[in-house]
Structures are given as C-alpha cells and as structure tokens.
Amino acid sequence: AATRTFSIIKPDATRRNLTGAVTKMLEEAGLRVVASKRIHLTREQAEGFYEVHKERPFYGELCDFMTSGPVVVQVLEGEDAVKRNRDVMGATNPADAEEGTIRKTYAESIEANSVHGSDSEENAANEIAFFFSEDEIVG
Ligand code: CMP
C-alpha cells in the first residue's frame, strides 16, 4: 500500500535553484508530492526539528545552515515511501552516495547535502505533523 514520508529540500539546493530538479528525481523514483511549501525555518523550528541531534558536535552548525535560506518541506507518497526516498537520496555524506542519487548529483558536503528524508515510518509521521496539518495534505 502507498505510505508517506517527509522530505526537506535544503538551503544549499534552493539557493542553486534546484527545487524542480530535486523534485523531478523524487517523482522519477515513484514518489508523489502530496503537500509542499517553501518556508524559512526559524531558529526554534530548526532546533526542534533536529532535537534528536542536539548532543552531536554538528548540531549548532546544522541549525545555522538550515536557517540560512529557504527550504521546501514536502510530504511524499508512494509504495514503501520511506525506503524509496532514502534510496533516491543516497548516503548522508555525498562522498559515499551512489551514482544517480540526489546527494551524489547535487550535494555540496555532508552538511549541505541538499535533502533530508525521514529514516522510519514513525519518524515520518512525527516530522509530517511538525510542519503540516492533515487538511494540507492532498493525495
Ligand atoms: P539529515 O538527514 O537532515 O540529518 C541530520 C543532518 O545533519 C544531516 O542530514 C546533515 O545535513 C547534517 N550533518 C552535518 N554533519 C554531519 C555528520 N557528521 N553526520 C551526520 N549528519 C551530519
């Protein structure tokens, strides 16, 4: 059955006008954009969203980066959406990402890695609820 995941097109990608190019790769991977909005994260939103990483050495810089420009938050729907999205994103570090993945194609660094995607169905539900109400999601 079709399931949902949550995606962010990050500031390094919006800055380079890659919103369409990244979305095309998601769509070609069998994912459908069922909700989308371009927003500038507040510090509070970035810190809250990445709360699980708050003890990590990169947390402060990550929040700086994620608030450095606009992002596009999206809900994606498709067969096995979490895994499908993770496969098309590629590894967190673009140096480790496979050919043909979004991060291999577009990411600048392990931090400026162009996209975020939920890592489990449970986190997907939480991350979707962080940014969208159910009436904003149109399947
Ligand atoms: P994301 O999938 O959004 O989850 C956490 C983010 O932290 C990650 O992508 C990167 O943008 C960023 N990050 C920066 N440094 C690291 C690191 N050393 N390991 C993992 N993630 C990192």
JSON list of C-alpha atoms and ligand atoms in Angstrom, two decimals:
[
{"chain": "A", "resi": 1, "resn": "ALA", "atom": "CA", "xyz": [0.00, 0.00, 0.00]},
{"chain": "A", "resi": 2, "resn": "ALA", "atom": "CA", "xyz": [1.07, 3.59, -0.51]},
{"chain": "A", "resi": 3, "resn": "THR", "atom": "CA", "xyz": [2.73, 5.14, 2.52]},
{"chain": "A", "resi": 4, "resn": "ARG", "atom": "CA", "xyz": [4.08, 8.59, 3.29]},
{"chain": "A", "resi": 5, "resn": "THR", "atom": "CA", "xyz": [7.42, 10.10, 4.11]},
{"chain": "A", "resi": 6, "resn": "PHE", "atom": "CA", "xyz": [8.67, 13.60, 4.84]},
{"chain": "A", "resi": 7, "resn": "SER", "atom": "CA", "xyz": [11.29, 15.46, 2.79]},
{"chain": "A", "resi": 8, "resn": "ILE", "atom": "CA", "xyz": [13.15, 18.77, 3.04]},
{"chain": "A", "resi": 9, "resn": "ILE", "atom": "CA", "xyz": [14.89, 20.41, 0.09]},
{"chain": "A", "resi": 10, "resn": "LYS", "atom": "CA", "xyz": [17.65, 22.20, 2.00]},
{"chain": "A", "resi": 11, "resn": "PRO", "atom": "CA", "xyz": [19.03, 25.76, 1.65]},
{"chain": "A", "resi": 12, "resn": "ASP", "atom": "CA", "xyz": [22.05, 24.71, -0.45]},
{"chain": "A", "resi": 13, "resn": "ALA", "atom": "CA", "xyz": [19.63, 23.35, -3.07]},
{"chain": "A", "resi": 14, "resn": "THR", "atom": "CA", "xyz": [17.06, 26.18, -3.03]},
{"chain": "A", "resi": 15, "resn": "ARG", "atom": "CA", "xyz": [19.97, 28.68, -3.29]},
{"chain": "A", "resi": 16, "resn": "ARG", "atom": "CA", "xyz": [21.13, 26.99, -6.51]},
{"chain": "A", "resi": 17, "resn": "ASN", "atom": "CA", "xyz": [17.56, 26.93, -7.92]},
{"chain": "A", "resi": 18, "resn": "LEU", "atom": "CA", "xyz": [17.40, 23.12, -7.74]},
{"chain": "A", "resi": 19, "resn": "THR", "atom": "CA", "xyz": [13.88, 22.75, -6.27]},
{"chain": "A", "resi": 20, "resn": "GLY", "atom": "CA", "xyz": [12.49, 21.49, -9.57]},
{"chain": "A", "resi": 21, "resn": "ALA", "atom": "CA", "xyz": [15.47, 19.27, -10.38]},
{"chain": "A", "resi": 22, "resn": "VAL", "atom": "CA", "xyz": [15.35, 17.59, -6.96]},
{"chain": "A", "resi": 23, "resn": "THR", "atom": "CA", "xyz": [11.57, 17.19, -7.11]},
{"chain": "A", "resi": 24, "resn": "LYS", "atom": "CA", "xyz": [11.88, 15.61, -10.57]},
{"chain": "A", "resi": 25, "resn": "MET", "atom": "CA", "xyz": [14.28, 12.99, -9.17]},
{"chain": "A", "resi": 26, "resn": "LEU", "atom": "CA", "xyz": [11.83, 12.25, -6.35]},
{"chain": "A", "resi": 27, "resn": "GLU", "atom": "CA", "xyz": [8.97, 11.90, -8.84]},
{"chain": "A", "resi": 28, "resn": "GLU", "atom": "CA", "xyz": [11.02, 9.71, -11.17]},
{"chain": "A", "resi": 29, "resn": "ALA", "atom": "CA", "xyz": [11.72, 7.45, -8.18]},
{"chain": "A", "resi": 30, "resn": "GLY", "atom": "CA", "xyz": [7.98, 6.81, -7.88]},
{"chain": "A", "resi": 31, "resn": "LEU", "atom": "CA", "xyz": [7.16, 9.34, -5.19]},
{"chain": "A", "resi": 32, "resn": "ARG", "atom": "CA", "xyz": [4.25, 11.79, -5.45]},
{"chain": "A", "resi": 33, "resn": "VAL", "atom": "CA", "xyz": [4.34, 15.25, -3.83]},
{"chain": "A", "resi": 34, "resn": "VAL", "atom": "CA", "xyz": [1.05, 15.39, -1.87]},
{"chain": "A", "resi": 35, "resn": "ALA", "atom": "CA", "xyz": [1.96, 18.52, 0.14]},
{"chain": "A", "resi": 36, "resn": "SER", "atom": "CA", "xyz": [4.63, 21.17, -0.37]},
{"chain": "A", "resi": 37, "resn": "LYS", "atom": "CA", "xyz": [5.55, 24.58, 0.98]},
{"chain": "A", "resi": 38, "resn": "ARG", "atom": "CA", "xyz": [8.55, 26.88, 0.77]},
{"chain": "A", "resi": 39, "resn": "ILE", "atom": "CA", "xyz": [9.40, 28.36, 4.17]},
{"chain": "A", "resi": 40, "resn": "HIS", "atom": "CA", "xyz": [12.28, 30.00, 6.00]},
{"chain": "A", "resi": 41, "resn": "LEU", "atom": "CA", "xyz": [12.79, 27.97, 9.19]},
{"chain": "A", "resi": 42, "resn": "THR", "atom": "CA", "xyz": [13.00, 29.88, 12.44]},
{"chain": "A", "resi": 43, "resn": "ARG", "atom": "CA", "xyz": [15.82, 29.00, 14.82]},
{"chain": "A", "resi": 44, "resn": "GLU", "atom": "CA", "xyz": [13.21, 27.41, 17.10]},
{"chain": "A", "resi": 45, "resn": "GLN", "atom": "CA", "xyz": [11.84, 25.23, 14.29]},
{"chain": "A", "resi": 46, "resn": "ALA", "atom": "CA", "xyz": [15.34, 24.08, 13.22]},
{"chain": "A", "resi": 47, "resn": "GLU", "atom": "CA", "xyz": [16.37, 23.29, 16.80]},
{"chain": "A", "resi": 48, "resn": "GLY", "atom": "CA", "xyz": [13.09, 21.49, 17.47]},
{"chain": "A", "resi": 49, "resn": "PHE", "atom": "CA", "xyz": [13.15, 19.50, 14.25]},
{"chain": "A", "resi": 50, "resn": "TYR", "atom": "CA", "xyz": [16.73, 18.31, 14.84]},
{"chain": "A", "resi": 51, "resn": "GLU", "atom": "CA", "xyz": [16.31, 17.86, 18.62]},
{"chain": "A", "resi": 52, "resn": "VAL", "atom": "CA", "xyz": [17.48, 14.20, 18.35]},
{"chain": "A", "resi": 53, "resn": "HIS", "atom": "CA", "xyz": [20.89, 15.50, 17.26]},
{"chain": "A", "resi": 54, "resn": "LYS", "atom": "CA", "xyz": [21.27, 18.15, 19.97]},
{"chain": "A", "resi": 55, "resn": "GLU", "atom": "CA", "xyz": [24.21, 16.40, 21.68]},
{"chain": "A", "resi": 56, "resn": "ARG", "atom": "CA", "xyz": [26.08, 15.99, 18.39]},
{"chain": "A", "resi": 57, "resn": "PRO", "atom": "CA", "xyz": [29.05, 18.27, 17.66]},
{"chain": "A", "resi": 58, "resn": "PHE", "atom": "CA", "xyz": [27.45, 19.42, 14.39]},
{"chain": "A", "resi": 59, "resn": "TYR", "atom": "CA", "xyz": [24.10, 20.48, 15.91]},
{"chain": "A", "resi": 60, "resn": "GLY", "atom": "CA", "xyz": [24.79, 24.23, 16.16]},
{"chain": "A", "resi": 61, "resn": "GLU", "atom": "CA", "xyz": [26.20, 24.49, 12.65]},
{"chain": "A", "resi": 62, "resn": "LEU", "atom": "CA", "xyz": [23.39, 22.33, 11.29]},
{"chain": "A", "resi": 63, "resn": "CYS", "atom": "CA", "xyz": [20.81, 24.73, 12.74]},
{"chain": "A", "resi": 64, "resn": "ASP", "atom": "CA", "xyz": [22.77, 27.71, 11.34]},
{"chain": "A", "resi": 65, "resn": "PHE", "atom": "CA", "xyz": [22.78, 26.08, 7.91]},
{"chain": "A", "resi": 66, "resn": "MET", "atom": "CA", "xyz": [19.10, 25.09, 7.96]},
{"chain": "A", "resi": 67, "resn": "THR", "atom": "CA", "xyz": [18.11, 28.68, 8.78]},
{"chain": "A", "resi": 68, "resn": "SER", "atom": "CA", "xyz": [20.50, 30.23, 6.20]},
{"chain": "A", "resi": 69, "resn": "GLY", "atom": "CA", "xyz": [17.89, 30.34, 3.44]},
{"chain": "A", "resi": 70, "resn": "PRO", "atom": "CA", "xyz": [14.55, 28.96, 2.32]},
{"chain": "A", "resi": 71, "resn": "VAL", "atom": "CA", "xyz": [13.70, 25.27, 2.42]},
{"chain": "A", "resi": 72, "resn": "VAL", "atom": "CA", "xyz": [10.90, 23.32, 0.75]},
{"chain": "A", "resi": 73, "resn": "VAL", "atom": "CA", "xyz": [9.13, 20.90, 3.09]},
{"chain": "A", "resi": 74, "resn": "GLN", "atom": "CA", "xyz": [7.18, 18.14, 1.36]},
{"chain": "A", "resi": 75, "resn": "VAL", "atom": "CA", "xyz": [5.06, 15.11, 2.10]},
{"chain": "A", "resi": 76, "resn": "LEU", "atom": "CA", "xyz": [5.79, 12.31, -0.37]},
{"chain": "A", "resi": 77, "resn": "GLU", "atom": "CA", "xyz": [3.53, 9.35, -1.04]},
{"chain": "A", "resi": 78, "resn": "GLY", "atom": "CA", "xyz": [4.39, 6.08, -2.73]},
{"chain": "A", "resi": 79, "resn": "GLU", "atom": "CA", "xyz": [4.90, 2.36, -2.38]},
{"chain": "A", "resi": 80, "resn": "ASP", "atom": "CA", "xyz": [7.29, 1.90, 0.58]},
{"chain": "A", "resi": 81, "resn": "ALA", "atom": "CA", "xyz": [7.87, 5.66, 0.61]},
{"chain": "A", "resi": 82, "resn": "VAL", "atom": "CA", "xyz": [10.46, 5.87, 3.42]},
{"chain": "A", "resi": 83, "resn": "LYS", "atom": "CA", "xyz": [12.82, 3.36, 1.80]},
{"chain": "A", "resi": 84, "resn": "ARG", "atom": "CA", "xyz": [12.14, 4.60, -1.73]},
{"chain": "A", "resi": 85, "resn": "ASN", "atom": "CA", "xyz": [13.05, 8.14, -0.67]},
{"chain": "A", "resi": 86, "resn": "ARG", "atom": "CA", "xyz": [16.18, 7.04, 1.22]},
{"chain": "A", "resi": 87, "resn": "ASP", "atom": "CA", "xyz": [17.33, 5.07, -1.83]},
{"chain": "A", "resi": 88, "resn": "VAL", "atom": "CA", "xyz": [16.97, 8.03, -4.20]},
{"chain": "A", "resi": 89, "resn": "MET", "atom": "CA", "xyz": [18.59, 10.46, -1.68]},
{"chain": "A", "resi": 90, "resn": "GLY", "atom": "CA", "xyz": [21.73, 8.34, -1.26]},
{"chain": "A", "resi": 91, "resn": "ALA", "atom": "CA", "xyz": [24.11, 8.32, 1.71]},
{"chain": "A", "resi": 92, "resn": "THR", "atom": "CA", "xyz": [24.22, 11.30, 4.11]},
{"chain": "A", "resi": 93, "resn": "ASN", "atom": "CA", "xyz": [27.79, 12.04, 3.01]},
{"chain": "A", "resi": 94, "resn": "PRO", "atom": "CA", "xyz": [27.79, 12.70, -0.76]},
{"chain": "A", "resi": 95, "resn": "ALA", "atom": "CA", "xyz": [31.27, 11.16, -0.91]},
{"chain": "A", "resi": 96, "resn": "ASP", "atom": "CA", "xyz": [29.65, 7.84, 0.00]},
{"chain": "A", "resi": 97, "resn": "ALA", "atom": "CA", "xyz": [26.50, 8.24, -2.11]},
{"chain": "A", "resi": 98, "resn": "GLU", "atom": "CA", "xyz": [25.86, 6.07, -5.16]},
{"chain": "A", "resi": 99, "resn": "GLU", "atom": "CA", "xyz": [25.76, 7.40, -8.73]},
{"chain": "A", "resi": 100, "resn": "GLY", "atom": "CA", "xyz": [22.33, 8.60, -9.75]},
{"chain": "A", "resi": 101, "resn": "THR", "atom": "CA", "xyz": [21.26, 9.60, -6.25]},
{"chain": "A", "resi": 102, "resn": "ILE", "atom": "CA", "xyz": [20.22, 13.15, -5.33]},
{"chain": "A", "resi": 103, "resn": "ARG", "atom": "CA", "xyz": [23.10, 13.66, -2.93]},
{"chain": "A", "resi": 104, "resn": "LYS", "atom": "CA", "xyz": [25.72, 12.27, -5.34]},
{"chain": "A", "resi": 105, "resn": "THR", "atom": "CA", "xyz": [24.33, 14.53, -8.07]},
{"chain": "A", "resi": 106, "resn": "TYR", "atom": "CA", "xyz": [23.79, 17.74, -6.10]},
{"chain": "A", "resi": 107, "resn": "ALA", "atom": "CA", "xyz": [25.10, 17.74, -2.51]},
{"chain": "A", "resi": 108, "resn": "GLU", "atom": "CA", "xyz": [27.98, 20.06, -1.62]},
{"chain": "A", "resi": 109, "resn": "SER", "atom": "CA", "xyz": [29.11, 18.43, 1.65]},
{"chain": "A", "resi": 110, "resn": "ILE", "atom": "CA", "xyz": [27.94, 16.16, 4.49]},
{"chain": "A", "resi": 111, "resn": "GLU", "atom": "CA", "xyz": [26.15, 19.18, 5.98]},
{"chain": "A", "resi": 112, "resn": "ALA", "atom": "CA", "xyz": [24.96, 20.92, 2.80]},
{"chain": "A", "resi": 113, "resn": "ASN", "atom": "CA", "xyz": [23.59, 17.63, 1.49]},
{"chain": "A", "resi": 114, "resn": "SER", "atom": "CA", "xyz": [20.60, 19.05, -0.42]},
{"chain": "A", "resi": 115, "resn": "VAL", "atom": "CA", "xyz": [17.84, 16.89, 1.08]},
{"chain": "A", "resi": 116, "resn": "HIS", "atom": "CA", "xyz": [16.53, 15.41, 4.30]},
{"chain": "A", "resi": 117, "resn": "GLY", "atom": "CA", "xyz": [14.31, 12.35, 4.40]},
{"chain": "A", "resi": 118, "resn": "SER", "atom": "CA", "xyz": [12.65, 10.52, 7.29]},
{"chain": "A", "resi": 119, "resn": "ASP", "atom": "CA", "xyz": [14.52, 7.40, 8.44]},
{"chain": "A", "resi": 120, "resn": "SER", "atom": "CA", "xyz": [11.49, 5.42, 9.65]},
{"chain": "A", "resi": 121, "resn": "GLU", "atom": "CA", "xyz": [7.70, 5.36, 9.32]},
{"chain": "A", "resi": 122, "resn": "GLU", "atom": "CA", "xyz": [7.36, 6.52, 12.92]},
{"chain": "A", "resi": 123, "resn": "ASN", "atom": "CA", "xyz": [9.66, 9.50, 12.39]},
{"chain": "A", "resi": 124, "resn": "ALA", "atom": "CA", "xyz": [7.89, 10.25, 9.10]},
{"chain": "A", "resi": 125, "resn": "ALA", "atom": "CA", "xyz": [4.57, 10.62, 10.92]},
{"chain": "A", "resi": 126, "resn": "ASN", "atom": "CA", "xyz": [6.15, 12.88, 13.56]},
{"chain": "A", "resi": 127, "resn": "GLU", "atom": "CA", "xyz": [8.01, 15.01, 11.02]},
{"chain": "A", "resi": 128, "resn": "ILE", "atom": "CA", "xyz": [4.93, 15.42, 8.80]},
{"chain": "A", "resi": 129, "resn": "ALA", "atom": "CA", "xyz": [2.92, 16.53, 11.85]},
{"chain": "A", "resi": 130, "resn": "PHE", "atom": "CA", "xyz": [5.69, 19.02, 12.75]},
{"chain": "A", "resi": 131, "resn": "PHE", "atom": "CA", "xyz": [5.04, 21.01, 9.54]},
{"chain": "A", "resi": 132, "resn": "PHE", "atom": "CA", "xyz": [1.64, 20.04, 8.11]},
{"chain": "A", "resi": 133, "resn": "SER", "atom": "CA", "xyz": [-1.95, 19.67, 9.22]},
{"chain": "A", "resi": 134, "resn": "GLU", "atom": "CA", "xyz": [-3.89, 16.80, 7.68]},
{"chain": "A", "resi": 135, "resn": "ASP", "atom": "CA", "xyz": [-6.03, 19.20, 5.56]},
{"chain": "A", "resi": 136, "resn": "GLU", "atom": "CA", "xyz": [-2.88, 20.50, 3.81]},
{"chain": "A", "resi": 137, "resn": "ILE", "atom": "CA", "xyz": [-2.09, 17.00, 2.51]},
{"chain": "A", "resi": 138, "resn": "VAL", "atom": "CA", "xyz": [-3.93, 16.20, -0.72]},
{"chain": "A", "resi": 139, "resn": "GLY", "atom": "CA", "xyz": [-3.39, 12.70, -2.06]},
{"chain": "B", "resi": 1, "resn": "CMP", "atom": "P1", "xyz": [19.87, 14.93, 7.69]},
{"chain": "B", "resi": 1, "resn": "CMP", "atom": "O1", "xyz": [19.43, 13.67, 7.01]},
{"chain": "B", "resi": 1, "resn": "CMP", "atom": "O2", "xyz": [18.98, 16.11, 7.54]},
{"chain": "B", "resi": 1, "resn": "CMP", "atom": "O3", "xyz": [20.06, 14.63, 9.25]},
{"chain": "B", "resi": 1, "resn": "CMP", "atom": "C1", "xyz": [20.97, 15.36, 10.05]},
{"chain": "B", "resi": 1, "resn": "CMP", "atom": "C2", "xyz": [21.82, 16.30, 9.26]},
{"chain": "B", "resi": 1, "resn": "CMP", "atom": "O4", "xyz": [22.98, 16.77, 9.94]},
{"chain": "B", "resi": 1, "resn": "CMP", "atom": "C3", "xyz": [22.36, 15.62, 8.04]},
{"chain": "B", "resi": 1, "resn": "CMP", "atom": "O5", "xyz": [21.32, 15.34, 7.13]},
{"chain": "B", "resi": 1, "resn": "CMP", "atom": "C4", "xyz": [23.43, 16.63, 7.59]},
{"chain": "B", "resi": 1, "resn": "CMP", "atom": "O6", "xyz": [22.84, 17.73, 6.89]},
{"chain": "B", "resi": 1, "resn": "CMP", "atom": "C5", "xyz": [23.92, 17.18, 8.94]},
{"chain": "B", "resi": 1, "resn": "CMP", "atom": "N1", "xyz": [25.26, 16.74, 9.31]},
{"chain": "B", "resi": 1, "resn": "CMP", "atom": "C6", "xyz": [26.34, 17.54, 9.42]},
{"chain": "B", "resi": 1, "resn": "CMP", "atom": "N2", "xyz": [27.40, 16.85, 9.80]},
{"chain": "B", "resi": 1, "resn": "CMP", "atom": "C7", "xyz": [27.01, 15.57, 9.96]},
{"chain": "B", "resi": 1, "resn": "CMP", "atom": "C8", "xyz": [27.70, 14.38, 10.34]},
{"chain": "B", "resi": 1, "resn": "CMP", "atom": "N3", "xyz": [29.00, 14.35, 10.65]},
{"chain": "B", "resi": 1, "resn": "CMP", "atom": "N4", "xyz": [26.98, 13.22, 10.37]},
{"chain": "B", "resi": 1, "resn": "CMP", "atom": "C9", "xyz": [25.66, 13.22, 10.06]},
{"chain": "B", "resi": 1, "resn": "CMP", "atom": "N5", "xyz": [24.97, 14.34, 9.69]},
{"chain": "B", "resi": 1, "resn": "CMP", "atom": "C10", "xyz": [25.64, 15.50, 9.63]}
]
